Amino acid sequence: MAEISEANATILGPNVFVFDPRMPMTAIQDKVNAIFKQMEANEFGTERYALLFKPGVYNLLFDVGFYTQVAGLGKSPDDVLIEGGVNVPAYWMPHRNATCNFWRTFENFAINASPATNNTTTIAVSQAAPIRRMHVRSSGGLWLFQVDPETGAGGWASGGFMADSVVDHLVLPGSQQQWLSRNNKYGSWANGVWNMVFVGDANGPSQDNFPATPYTTIERTPVIREKPYLHITEAGQYEVFVPALQENTQGPSWANGNATPGKSLSINDFHIAHPTDACAASINAALGEGKHILFTPGIYKLDDTLHVNNADTVILGLGQPSLIPINGRPAICVADVDGVTIAGLIIDAGEVTSPTLIEVGPHGSSAKHVTNPTFLYDLTVRTAGRCKNDVGITINSHNVVGDQLWLWRADHGDGAAWNSNPTKNGVVVNGDDVTIYGLFNEHHKEYQTLWTGNDGRLYFYQSEIPYDPPDQKSWMCDRTNGFASYKIADTVTSHEAWGLGIYSYFRDAPAKLENAVEVPEVPGVKLHHLTTVWLTGTPGSEISHIVNGRGDRVYANSPESAMRQTMNEFPSA
């Protein structure tokens, strides 16, 4: 019998709980319940947790709150089974509203829900809540929203992302407004609201009825290396498994008896950073020695940029750690080298303006990385109240791949206001052959996304433009009303994007946005399945056009055509 006191007494520090099936289940249950109670409504708190489960079966039923990662430590998701359930409810918001259920992670385990939850797994989330390498066996399926018991209607939800997973039965989005499903397999997919994108799923639904059925389906994923993950060997040693690069994939990497191709790195190859004693100098020294970096849960204030100069470096976060540059520098700069991984981090802006928070490749990067791209996974770049930066992520290198990125200028919370947490752009892509799966980019004061590189590809875009322009004259691009959310530079000759959703809620003024999207009208630039929605807002506000002066305006909640406009193809066939 193992003792529960051993759970957070590992090399991973006190905020990582490593559970063992030999521990008393009641003790594990009490611990995970206590963490959820602390984290359920802790939206802007500083606490961070990782709940890791060694291989085995656990008879548990628990919920997951903010800044909590739940992950199995097996090589395969089926090595760890939670028999009972793991869920994300939306109790803390009125009417089961899940639109603020951010910053939590489900990864690399199996769930079989019990009759206590109608044999159903509920993960009612919005941005920055990825589901990866999961096997949901629950006979009632996976619900991506929660029903409001007062009205019987689905509570709002604004997610979300699932990849490399199997759901044996139904996936029910319900009131979930948008979602990216990549390399998954499910019994069936029930519905959509505005923008559901399926890339490389084994059985993605037909897109033939768009926009009445809001599906965009791409048969294969052109290039992917699944996110690295921590696991434990039979000898009790921690390793980080780094999946291999794959092209034109369909379905999960591990299903049907297959093992995910790749290699394991010993934990001895990692510098394990703890918030109590880590600093930029010690982390940079480790990087200079060729170490990978494993950030344990917590807040890291950086007085210098972390410089990643070695190819194939892995920087991996456990439990949603936050990195904060405190003197106006980037948090992370990556040299123009092959195969870097940055995964599972929150990058918070500081109180001194940083020109960018993450820079991938210096300005003018020119090397090609086709056979070994840099990957960015599960990153939140956040500009909260009284913090500031110009750009969230700047990508100068070629062949970079993003997989679930959220760039968020806070629209709520202490100190969030037009002049007190300014940002210009969420993402600026200057490199060629950049691919992004799942770009969530919101509320910045200029272009949300500015793409100047050629041969870019985007699969799923969710963007709320800023809520808070105080008046129209404060939000003008030269003589044009507002800044397009998705801007492809006039010099670009080749670009393709699928499943773009741009939404307005002009809370403080009757502001207008002329175009949700602006692109050069050349043969190599193609857009598929675009949606604009007027969520709510000040009367007189609107998105005037979808792209380049085409498409009708959205300006009210009724009739339906005043709230939502769509375009199947641009340019039109």
Coordinates of C-alpha atoms in Angstrom, one line a residue:
M1 CA 0.0 0.0 0.0
A2 CA 1.4 3.4 -1.0
E3 CA 0.6 6.5 1.1
I4 CA -1.1 9.6 -0.3
S5 CA 1.5 11.7 1.3
E6 CA 4.0 10.4 -1.3
A7 CA 1.9 11.8 -4.1
N8 CA 3.5 15.3 -4.1
A9 CA 6.9 14.3 -2.8
T10 CA 8.6 13.6 -6.1
I11 CA 11.2 15.4 -8.1
L12 CA 8.3 17.2 -9.8
G13 CA 7.6 19.3 -6.7
P14 CA 4.7 19.9 -4.3
N15 CA 2.2 21.0 -7.0
V16 CA 2.4 17.8 -9.0
F17 CA 0.5 14.9 -7.5
V18 CA 1.6 11.5 -8.8
F19 CA -1.1 9.0 -7.9
D20 CA -0.6 5.3 -7.6
P21 CA -3.4 2.7 -7.9
R22 CA -2.1 1.2 -4.6
M23 CA -3.0 4.4 -2.7
P24 CA -6.3 4.4 -0.9
M25 CA -9.0 5.6 -3.4
T26 CA -10.7 7.5 -0.7
A27 CA -7.6 9.5 0.0
I28 CA -7.1 10.3 -3.7
Q29 CA -10.7 11.2 -4.0
D30 CA -10.4 13.6 -1.1
K31 CA -7.3 15.2 -2.6
V32 CA -8.8 15.8 -6.1
N33 CA -12.0 17.1 -4.6
A34 CA -10.1 19.6 -2.4
I35 CA -8.1 20.8 -5.5
F36 CA -11.3 21.3 -7.5
K37 CA -12.9 23.2 -4.6
Q38 CA -10.0 25.6 -4.6
M39 CA -9.8 25.9 -8.4
E40 CA -13.4 25.8 -9.6
A41 CA -13.8 29.6 -9.8
N42 CA -10.1 30.6 -9.5
E43 CA -10.0 32.3 -12.9
F44 CA -7.1 34.7 -12.3
G45 CA -5.5 32.9 -9.3
T46 CA -1.8 32.0 -9.0
E47 CA -2.2 28.4 -8.0
R48 CA -1.3 25.7 -10.5
Y49 CA -1.6 21.8 -10.3
A50 CA -0.8 18.7 -12.3
L51 CA -2.7 15.5 -11.3
L52 CA -0.7 12.6 -12.8
F53 CA -1.8 9.0 -12.6
K54 CA 0.5 6.0 -12.8
P55 CA -0.8 3.0 -14.9
G56 CA -3.7 1.2 -13.4
V57 CA -7.4 1.5 -12.7
Y58 CA -8.8 4.2 -10.4
N59 CA -12.3 4.2 -9.0
L60 CA -12.8 8.0 -8.8
L61 CA -15.4 10.6 -9.9
F62 CA -14.1 14.2 -9.8
D63 CA -14.2 17.6 -11.5
V64 CA -11.4 19.7 -13.0
G65 CA -11.1 23.4 -12.4
F66 CA -8.8 26.2 -13.5
Y67 CA -5.0 25.7 -14.0
T68 CA -5.2 22.0 -13.6
Q69 CA -3.7 19.3 -15.8
V70 CA -5.0 15.7 -15.5
A71 CA -2.8 13.2 -17.3
G72 CA -2.0 9.5 -17.4
L73 CA 1.6 8.4 -17.1
G74 CA 1.3 5.4 -19.4
K75 CA 2.7 5.0 -22.9
S76 CA -0.9 4.5 -24.1
P77 CA -4.1 6.2 -23.0
D78 CA -5.6 2.9 -22.1
D79 CA -2.8 2.3 -19.5
V80 CA -4.7 4.5 -17.1
L81 CA -8.4 4.1 -16.6
I82 CA -10.6 6.4 -14.4
E83 CA -13.6 4.2 -13.7
G84 CA -16.2 6.7 -12.5
G85 CA -15.5 9.9 -14.3
V86 CA -13.6 13.1 -14.8
N87 CA -15.6 16.1 -15.8
V88 CA -15.6 19.9 -16.3
P89 CA -18.8 21.4 -15.1
A90 CA -19.9 25.1 -15.3
Y91 CA -21.6 25.4 -11.9
W92 CA -19.7 28.6 -11.0
M93 CA -21.2 30.7 -13.7
P94 CA -25.0 31.5 -14.1
H95 CA -27.0 29.2 -16.3
R96 CA -24.1 26.7 -16.7
N97 CA -22.3 29.3 -18.8
A98 CA -19.0 27.7 -19.8
T99 CA -17.6 30.6 -21.8
C100 CA -15.0 31.3 -19.1
N101 CA -14.0 27.7 -18.5
F102 CA -10.4 28.2 -19.6
W103 CA -6.9 26.8 -18.7
R104 CA -7.2 23.1 -18.0
T105 CA -5.9 20.0 -19.7
F106 CA -7.0 16.4 -20.2
E107 CA -4.3 14.1 -21.6
N108 CA -3.4 10.5 -22.1
F109 CA -5.9 8.4 -20.1
A110 CA -9.2 6.6 -20.5
I111 CA -12.5 7.5 -18.8
N112 CA -15.5 5.3 -18.3
A113 CA -18.3 7.4 -16.7
S114 CA -20.5 5.8 -14.1
P115 CA -24.3 5.9 -13.7
A116 CA -23.7 8.8 -11.2
T117 CA -23.3 11.0 -14.3
N118 CA -25.7 9.1 -16.6
N119 CA -22.7 7.2 -18.0
T120 CA -21.7 10.5 -19.7
T121 CA -18.5 12.5 -19.7
T122 CA -19.0 16.2 -19.7
I123 CA -16.2 18.6 -20.6
A124 CA -17.9 22.0 -20.8
V125 CA -15.1 24.3 -21.8
S126 CA -14.0 27.2 -24.0
Q127 CA -10.5 28.3 -25.0
A128 CA -7.2 26.8 -23.7
A129 CA -8.7 23.6 -22.5
P130 CA -7.3 21.0 -24.8
I131 CA -8.3 17.3 -24.9
R132 CA -5.4 15.1 -26.1
R133 CA -4.7 11.4 -26.4
M134 CA -7.9 10.5 -24.6
H135 CA -10.1 7.4 -24.7
V136 CA -13.6 8.2 -23.7
R137 CA -15.3 4.9 -23.2
S138 CA -18.4 6.3 -21.5
S139 CA -21.6 4.7 -23.0
G140 CA -23.4 8.1 -22.8
G141 CA -20.7 9.7 -24.8
L142 CA -18.8 13.0 -24.5
W143 CA -20.8 16.2 -24.0
L144 CA -19.0 19.5 -24.7
F145 CA -21.5 21.7 -22.8
Q146 CA -23.7 21.5 -19.8
V147 CA -27.5 21.8 -19.6
D148 CA -28.9 24.6 -17.5
P149 CA -31.5 22.9 -15.2
E150 CA -33.5 26.1 -14.8
T151 CA -34.3 26.4 -18.5
G152 CA -33.5 23.0 -19.9
A153 CA -31.3 24.7 -22.6
G154 CA -27.6 24.3 -23.1
G155 CA -25.4 26.8 -21.3
W156 CA -23.1 28.8 -23.6
A157 CA -19.8 27.4 -24.5
S158 CA -17.1 28.8 -26.7
G159 CA -14.4 26.1 -27.2
G160 CA -12.5 24.2 -28.0
F161 CA -10.0 21.6 -29.2
M162 CA -9.6 17.8 -29.2
A163 CA -6.8 15.8 -30.9
D164 CA -5.4 12.3 -31.2
S165 CA -8.4 10.9 -29.2
V166 CA -11.0 8.2 -29.4
V167 CA -14.6 8.6 -28.2
D168 CA -16.3 5.2 -28.4
H169 CA -19.8 6.7 -28.6
L170 CA -21.5 10.0 -29.3
V171 CA -19.8 13.4 -29.2
L172 CA -22.6 16.0 -28.4
P173 CA -21.4 19.6 -28.8
G174 CA -25.0 20.8 -28.0
S175 CA -24.6 24.6 -27.5
Q176 CA -20.9 24.6 -28.1
Q177 CA -20.3 27.4 -30.6
Q178 CA -17.2 26.2 -32.3
W179 CA -14.6 23.4 -32.1
L180 CA -11.6 21.9 -33.8
S181 CA -11.4 18.2 -34.0
R182 CA -8.0 16.8 -35.3
N183 CA -7.0 13.2 -35.8
N184 CA -9.8 11.8 -33.7
K185 CA -12.2 8.9 -34.0
Y186 CA -15.7 8.9 -32.5
G187 CA -18.9 6.9 -32.7
S188 CA -20.8 9.9 -34.1
W189 CA -20.8 13.7 -34.1
A190 CA -24.2 15.1 -33.2
N191 CA -24.3 18.7 -34.2
G192 CA -22.7 22.1 -34.6
V193 CA -23.6 25.8 -34.0
W194 CA -21.4 28.1 -36.0
N195 CA -18.0 26.7 -36.9
M196 CA -16.9 23.1 -36.5
V197 CA -13.7 22.0 -38.2
F198 CA -12.5 18.4 -38.7
V199 CA -9.0 17.7 -39.8
G200 CA -7.7 14.2 -40.3
D201 CA -10.5 12.6 -38.4
A202 CA -11.1 8.9 -39.0
N203 CA -14.8 9.5 -39.6
G204 CA -15.3 13.3 -39.9
P205 CA -18.9 14.3 -41.0
S206 CA -19.7 15.6 -44.4
Q207 CA -19.3 19.3 -45.1
D208 CA -21.6 19.3 -48.1
N209 CA -24.5 21.0 -46.3
F210 CA -22.5 24.1 -45.1
P211 CA -23.6 26.6 -43.8
A212 CA -26.9 25.0 -42.6
T213 CA -24.7 22.3 -41.0
P214 CA -21.6 24.3 -40.0
Y215 CA -19.0 21.6 -40.8
T216 CA -15.7 22.0 -42.5
T217 CA -14.0 18.7 -43.1
I218 CA -10.4 18.1 -44.4
E219 CA -9.7 14.4 -45.0
R220 CA -6.1 14.3 -43.8
T221 CA -3.7 16.3 -41.6
P222 CA -0.9 17.4 -43.9
V223 CA 1.9 17.6 -41.3
I224 CA 1.9 16.8 -37.5
R225 CA 4.1 15.7 -34.7
E226 CA 1.8 15.0 -31.7
K227 CA 2.5 16.8 -28.5
P228 CA 5.3 15.3 -26.3
Y229 CA 4.1 13.8 -23.0
L230 CA 5.5 12.6 -19.7
H231 CA 5.3 8.9 -18.9
I232 CA 6.8 6.5 -16.4
T233 CA 8.7 3.3 -17.2
E234 CA 8.2 -0.1 -15.6
A235 CA 11.4 0.6 -13.6
G236 CA 9.7 3.8 -12.2
Q237 CA 11.8 6.3 -14.2
Y238 CA 10.2 9.3 -15.8
E239 CA 10.6 9.9 -19.5
V240 CA 9.2 12.4 -22.0
F241 CA 8.0 10.7 -25.2
V242 CA 8.4 12.8 -28.3
P243 CA 6.2 11.5 -31.2
A244 CA 7.6 11.3 -34.7
L245 CA 6.8 13.7 -37.5
Q246 CA 4.1 12.4 -39.8
E247 CA 2.4 13.6 -43.0
N248 CA -1.0 13.1 -44.4
T249 CA -2.4 11.3 -41.4
Q250 CA -5.9 10.3 -40.5
G251 CA -7.2 9.1 -37.2
P252 CA -5.4 8.8 -33.8
S253 CA -1.8 7.9 -33.7
W254 CA -2.2 5.2 -31.1
A255 CA -5.6 3.5 -32.0
N256 CA -6.2 0.0 -33.4
G257 CA -3.4 -1.5 -31.4
N258 CA -0.8 0.8 -32.9
A259 CA 1.9 2.5 -30.8
T260 CA 2.5 6.2 -31.5
P261 CA 5.9 6.3 -33.4
G262 CA 8.6 8.3 -31.7
K263 CA 11.3 8.2 -29.1
S264 CA 11.6 8.7 -25.4
L265 CA 13.9 11.2 -23.7
S266 CA 15.2 10.5 -20.2
I267 CA 14.2 12.8 -17.4
N268 CA 17.9 13.2 -16.8
D269 CA 18.1 15.1 -20.1
F270 CA 15.8 17.8 -18.6
H271 CA 16.3 20.7 -16.3
I272 CA 13.3 20.6 -14.0
A273 CA 12.3 24.1 -13.2
H274 CA 10.5 24.9 -9.9
P275 CA 8.9 28.3 -9.3
T276 CA 10.6 28.6 -5.8
D277 CA 14.1 28.8 -7.1
A278 CA 14.1 29.1 -10.9
C279 CA 15.4 32.2 -12.7
A280 CA 16.2 33.2 -16.2
A281 CA 19.9 32.8 -15.6
S282 CA 19.6 29.2 -14.3
I283 CA 17.2 28.2 -17.1
N284 CA 19.4 29.8 -19.8
A285 CA 22.5 28.0 -18.3
A286 CA 20.7 24.7 -18.6
L287 CA 19.6 25.5 -22.2
G288 CA 23.2 26.4 -23.0
E289 CA 24.3 23.0 -21.7
G290 CA 21.9 21.2 -24.1
K291 CA 19.2 20.4 -21.6
H292 CA 15.5 20.3 -22.3
I293 CA 13.3 22.2 -19.8
L294 CA 10.4 20.9 -17.8
F295 CA 8.5 23.6 -16.0
T296 CA 6.6 22.4 -13.0
P297 CA 3.4 24.2 -11.9
G298 CA 3.7 27.8 -10.7
I299 CA 4.5 31.4 -11.7
Y300 CA 7.9 32.2 -13.2
K301 CA 9.0 35.9 -13.3
L302 CA 11.8 36.3 -15.8
D303 CA 14.2 39.2 -15.8
D304 CA 15.7 38.0 -19.1
T305 CA 14.6 36.2 -22.2
L306 CA 14.9 32.5 -22.4
H307 CA 17.2 31.8 -25.4
V308 CA 16.6 28.5 -27.2
N309 CA 19.6 28.0 -29.5
N310 CA 19.9 24.3 -29.8
A311 CA 17.9 22.2 -32.4
D312 CA 15.4 19.7 -31.0
T313 CA 15.1 21.4 -27.6
V314 CA 11.9 20.5 -25.8
I315 CA 10.3 23.0 -23.4
L316 CA 7.3 21.4 -21.7
G317 CA 5.0 22.7 -19.0
L318 CA 3.1 20.7 -16.4
G319 CA 0.0 22.2 -14.8
Q320 CA -0.3 25.4 -16.8
P321 CA 2.8 27.2 -15.6
S322 CA 2.9 31.0 -16.3
L323 CA 6.0 32.7 -17.6
I324 CA 6.1 36.5 -17.1
P325 CA 8.8 38.8 -18.5
I326 CA 9.2 41.7 -16.1
N327 CA 11.3 44.2 -18.0
G328 CA 9.9 44.5 -21.5
R329 CA 11.7 41.6 -23.2
P330 CA 10.3 38.6 -24.9
A331 CA 9.7 35.6 -22.6
I332 CA 11.2 33.1 -25.2
C333 CA 13.3 33.6 -28.3
V334 CA 14.0 30.6 -30.5
A335 CA 17.0 30.6 -32.9
D336 CA 16.4 29.6 -36.6
V337 CA 17.1 26.0 -35.8
D338 CA 15.3 22.7 -36.4
G339 CA 12.8 20.9 -34.4
V340 CA 12.2 23.0 -31.2
T341 CA 9.1 22.1 -29.1
I342 CA 7.3 24.7 -26.9
A343 CA 4.3 23.2 -25.2
G344 CA 1.8 23.6 -22.3
L345 CA 2.6 27.1 -21.1
I346 CA 0.9 30.4 -20.3
I347 CA 2.9 33.4 -21.4
D348 CA 1.7 36.4 -19.4
A349 CA 2.6 39.9 -20.5
G350 CA 4.3 42.1 -17.8
E351 CA 3.7 45.7 -16.8
V352 CA 6.5 46.9 -19.2
T353 CA 5.7 46.6 -22.9
S354 CA 7.4 43.6 -24.6
P355 CA 7.7 43.9 -28.4
T356 CA 6.7 40.3 -28.6
L357 CA 6.2 37.6 -26.0
I358 CA 7.4 34.6 -28.1
E359 CA 9.7 35.0 -31.1
V360 CA 10.3 31.9 -33.2
G361 CA 13.4 32.7 -35.3
P362 CA 15.0 36.1 -35.5
H363 CA 14.0 38.7 -38.0
G364 CA 15.2 37.6 -41.5
S365 CA 15.3 33.9 -40.7
S366 CA 15.9 32.0 -43.9
A367 CA 16.6 28.3 -43.1
K368 CA 14.2 25.6 -44.3
H369 CA 12.9 23.1 -41.7
V370 CA 10.7 20.9 -43.8
T371 CA 12.0 17.6 -42.4
N372 CA 12.1 18.8 -38.8
P373 CA 9.8 21.8 -38.1
T374 CA 9.4 23.7 -34.8
F375 CA 6.1 23.0 -33.1
L376 CA 4.1 25.2 -30.7
Y377 CA 1.4 23.3 -28.7
D378 CA -1.2 24.4 -26.1
L379 CA 0.1 27.9 -25.6
T380 CA -1.9 30.8 -24.1
V381 CA -0.4 34.2 -24.6
R382 CA -2.3 36.5 -22.2
T383 CA -2.4 40.2 -21.7
A384 CA -4.3 40.7 -18.5
G385 CA -5.2 44.0 -16.8
R386 CA -2.5 46.6 -16.5
C387 CA -0.1 44.5 -18.6
K388 CA 1.0 45.3 -22.1
N389 CA 2.8 43.9 -25.2
D390 CA 2.8 44.7 -28.9
V391 CA 2.6 41.2 -30.4
G392 CA 1.9 37.8 -28.7
I393 CA 3.7 35.4 -31.0
T394 CA 6.0 36.4 -33.8
I395 CA 6.9 33.6 -36.2
N396 CA 9.9 34.5 -38.5
S397 CA 11.2 30.9 -39.1
H398 CA 9.9 28.8 -42.0
N399 CA 7.9 25.6 -41.6
V400 CA 6.7 26.3 -38.1
V401 CA 3.5 24.4 -37.0
G402 CA 1.1 25.6 -34.3
D403 CA -1.4 23.3 -32.6
Q404 CA -3.9 25.0 -30.3
L405 CA -2.9 28.6 -29.7
W406 CA -4.9 31.2 -27.8
L407 CA -3.8 34.8 -28.0
W408 CA -5.9 36.8 -25.6
R409 CA -6.1 40.4 -24.6
A410 CA -8.3 40.2 -21.6
D411 CA -11.8 41.6 -22.0
H412 CA -12.6 41.2 -18.3
G413 CA -10.9 41.0 -15.0
D414 CA -9.2 43.6 -12.8
G415 CA -7.6 46.4 -14.8
A416 CA -8.7 45.2 -18.3
A417 CA -9.6 48.3 -20.3
W418 CA -8.9 49.9 -23.7
N419 CA -5.9 52.0 -22.5
S420 CA -4.7 49.8 -19.6
N421 CA -3.9 46.5 -21.2
P422 CA -3.0 47.4 -24.8
T423 CA -1.8 44.9 -27.5
K424 CA -1.4 45.4 -31.2
N425 CA -1.5 41.9 -32.7
G426 CA -2.0 38.4 -31.4
V427 CA 0.1 36.6 -34.1
V428 CA 2.4 37.9 -36.8
V429 CA 3.6 35.3 -39.2
N430 CA 6.5 36.3 -41.4
G431 CA 7.9 32.8 -42.2
D432 CA 6.9 30.8 -45.2
D433 CA 5.2 27.4 -45.0
V434 CA 3.7 28.0 -41.6
T435 CA 0.8 25.8 -40.6
I436 CA -1.6 26.4 -37.7
Y437 CA -4.3 24.1 -36.4
G438 CA -6.6 25.9 -34.0
L439 CA -5.9 29.6 -33.8
F440 CA -7.9 31.4 -31.2
N441 CA -7.0 35.1 -31.3
E442 CA -9.0 37.8 -29.5
H443 CA -9.5 41.4 -28.6
H444 CA -6.2 43.0 -29.8
K445 CA -6.4 46.6 -30.9
E446 CA -5.1 46.2 -34.5
Y447 CA -5.0 43.1 -36.7
Q448 CA -5.7 40.0 -34.6
T449 CA -3.6 38.0 -37.1
L450 CA -1.1 39.5 -39.6
W451 CA 0.3 37.0 -42.0
T452 CA 3.1 38.2 -44.4
G453 CA 4.7 34.8 -45.2
N454 CA 3.8 32.7 -48.3
D455 CA 2.3 29.2 -48.4
G456 CA 0.6 29.5 -45.0
R457 CA -2.2 27.2 -44.0
L458 CA -4.7 27.7 -41.3
Y459 CA -7.2 25.1 -40.1
F460 CA -9.9 26.7 -37.8
Y461 CA -9.9 30.3 -36.7
Q462 CA -11.9 31.7 -33.8
S463 CA -11.7 35.5 -33.2
E464 CA -13.6 37.9 -31.2
I465 CA -12.6 41.5 -32.2
P466 CA -12.2 44.0 -29.3
Y467 CA -15.2 44.6 -27.1
D468 CA -14.0 48.0 -25.9
P469 CA -13.2 50.7 -28.5
P470 CA -14.5 53.8 -26.8
D471 CA -15.6 55.3 -30.1
Q472 CA -15.0 54.8 -33.8
K473 CA -12.2 57.3 -34.2
S474 CA -10.2 55.4 -31.6
W475 CA -10.4 52.3 -33.8
M476 CA -9.5 53.2 -37.4
C477 CA -7.1 51.7 -39.9
D478 CA -6.2 54.8 -41.8
R479 CA -9.6 55.8 -43.2
T480 CA -11.2 52.3 -42.8
N481 CA -13.4 51.4 -39.9
G482 CA -11.5 49.0 -37.7
F483 CA -8.8 46.5 -38.3
A484 CA -9.6 43.2 -40.1
S485 CA -9.3 40.3 -37.7
Y486 CA -7.5 38.1 -40.3
K487 CA -5.1 40.1 -42.5
I488 CA -3.1 38.5 -45.3
A489 CA -0.5 41.0 -46.5
D490 CA -0.8 42.4 -50.0
T491 CA 2.6 40.9 -50.9
V492 CA 1.4 37.3 -50.3
T493 CA 0.8 35.1 -53.3
S494 CA -0.1 31.8 -51.7
H495 CA -2.2 31.1 -48.6
E496 CA -5.1 28.8 -47.7
A497 CA -7.5 28.8 -44.7
W498 CA -10.4 26.7 -43.7
G499 CA -13.2 27.4 -41.2
L500 CA -12.9 31.0 -40.1
G501 CA -15.2 32.5 -37.5
I502 CA -15.1 36.2 -36.6
Y503 CA -17.4 37.6 -33.9
S504 CA -18.3 41.0 -32.6
Y505 CA -19.5 42.3 -29.3
F506 CA -19.0 46.1 -29.3
R507 CA -19.8 46.6 -25.7
D508 CA -18.9 50.3 -25.2
A509 CA -19.7 52.1 -28.5
P510 CA -21.5 51.7 -31.8
A511 CA -18.3 50.7 -33.6
K512 CA -18.1 49.2 -37.0
L513 CA -15.6 46.9 -38.6
E514 CA -15.5 47.2 -42.4
N515 CA -14.1 43.7 -43.2
A516 CA -13.7 40.7 -40.9
V517 CA -11.0 39.4 -43.3
E518 CA -8.7 41.1 -45.8
V519 CA -6.7 39.2 -48.4
P520 CA -5.0 39.9 -51.7
E521 CA -7.1 38.8 -54.6
V522 CA -4.6 36.6 -56.4
P523 CA -5.1 33.0 -57.6
G524 CA -3.0 31.4 -54.9
V525 CA -5.0 32.8 -51.9
K526 CA -8.1 30.7 -51.1
L527 CA -10.5 30.7 -48.1
H528 CA -13.1 28.1 -47.3
H529 CA -16.1 28.4 -45.1
L530 CA -16.2 31.8 -43.4
T531 CA -18.6 33.0 -40.7
T532 CA -19.3 36.3 -39.1
V533 CA -21.6 36.6 -36.0
W534 CA -23.0 39.6 -34.1
L535 CA -23.0 38.2 -30.6
T536 CA -24.6 41.2 -29.0
G537 CA -23.5 44.8 -28.6
T538 CA -24.3 48.5 -28.7
P539 CA -27.1 49.3 -31.2
G540 CA -25.5 50.6 -34.4
S541 CA -22.4 48.4 -34.2
E542 CA -21.7 45.9 -36.9
I543 CA -19.3 43.9 -39.0
S544 CA -20.0 45.4 -42.4
H545 CA -18.5 42.7 -44.7
I546 CA -17.0 39.2 -44.4
V547 CA -14.0 39.7 -46.8
N548 CA -12.8 42.5 -49.0
G549 CA -16.1 44.2 -49.2
R550 CA -18.1 41.0 -49.9
G551 CA -20.7 39.5 -47.7
D552 CA -23.6 41.3 -45.9
R553 CA -23.3 42.9 -42.6
V554 CA -24.2 41.5 -39.1
Y555 CA -25.7 44.0 -36.8
A556 CA -28.5 42.5 -34.5
N557 CA -29.7 39.3 -33.0
S558 CA -32.7 39.0 -35.2
P559 CA -33.6 38.1 -37.9
E560 CA -31.1 35.3 -38.3
S561 CA -29.5 36.9 -41.3
A562 CA -28.7 40.0 -39.1
M563 CA -26.8 37.9 -36.6
R564 CA -24.9 35.4 -38.8
Q565 CA -23.5 35.7 -42.3
T566 CA -21.5 33.0 -44.1
M567 CA -19.4 32.6 -47.3
N568 CA -18.6 29.1 -48.7
E569 CA -15.6 30.1 -50.8
F570 CA -13.4 33.1 -51.5
P571 CA -12.9 33.8 -54.3
S572 CA -16.3 32.3 -55.2
A573 CA -16.1 29.3 -57.5

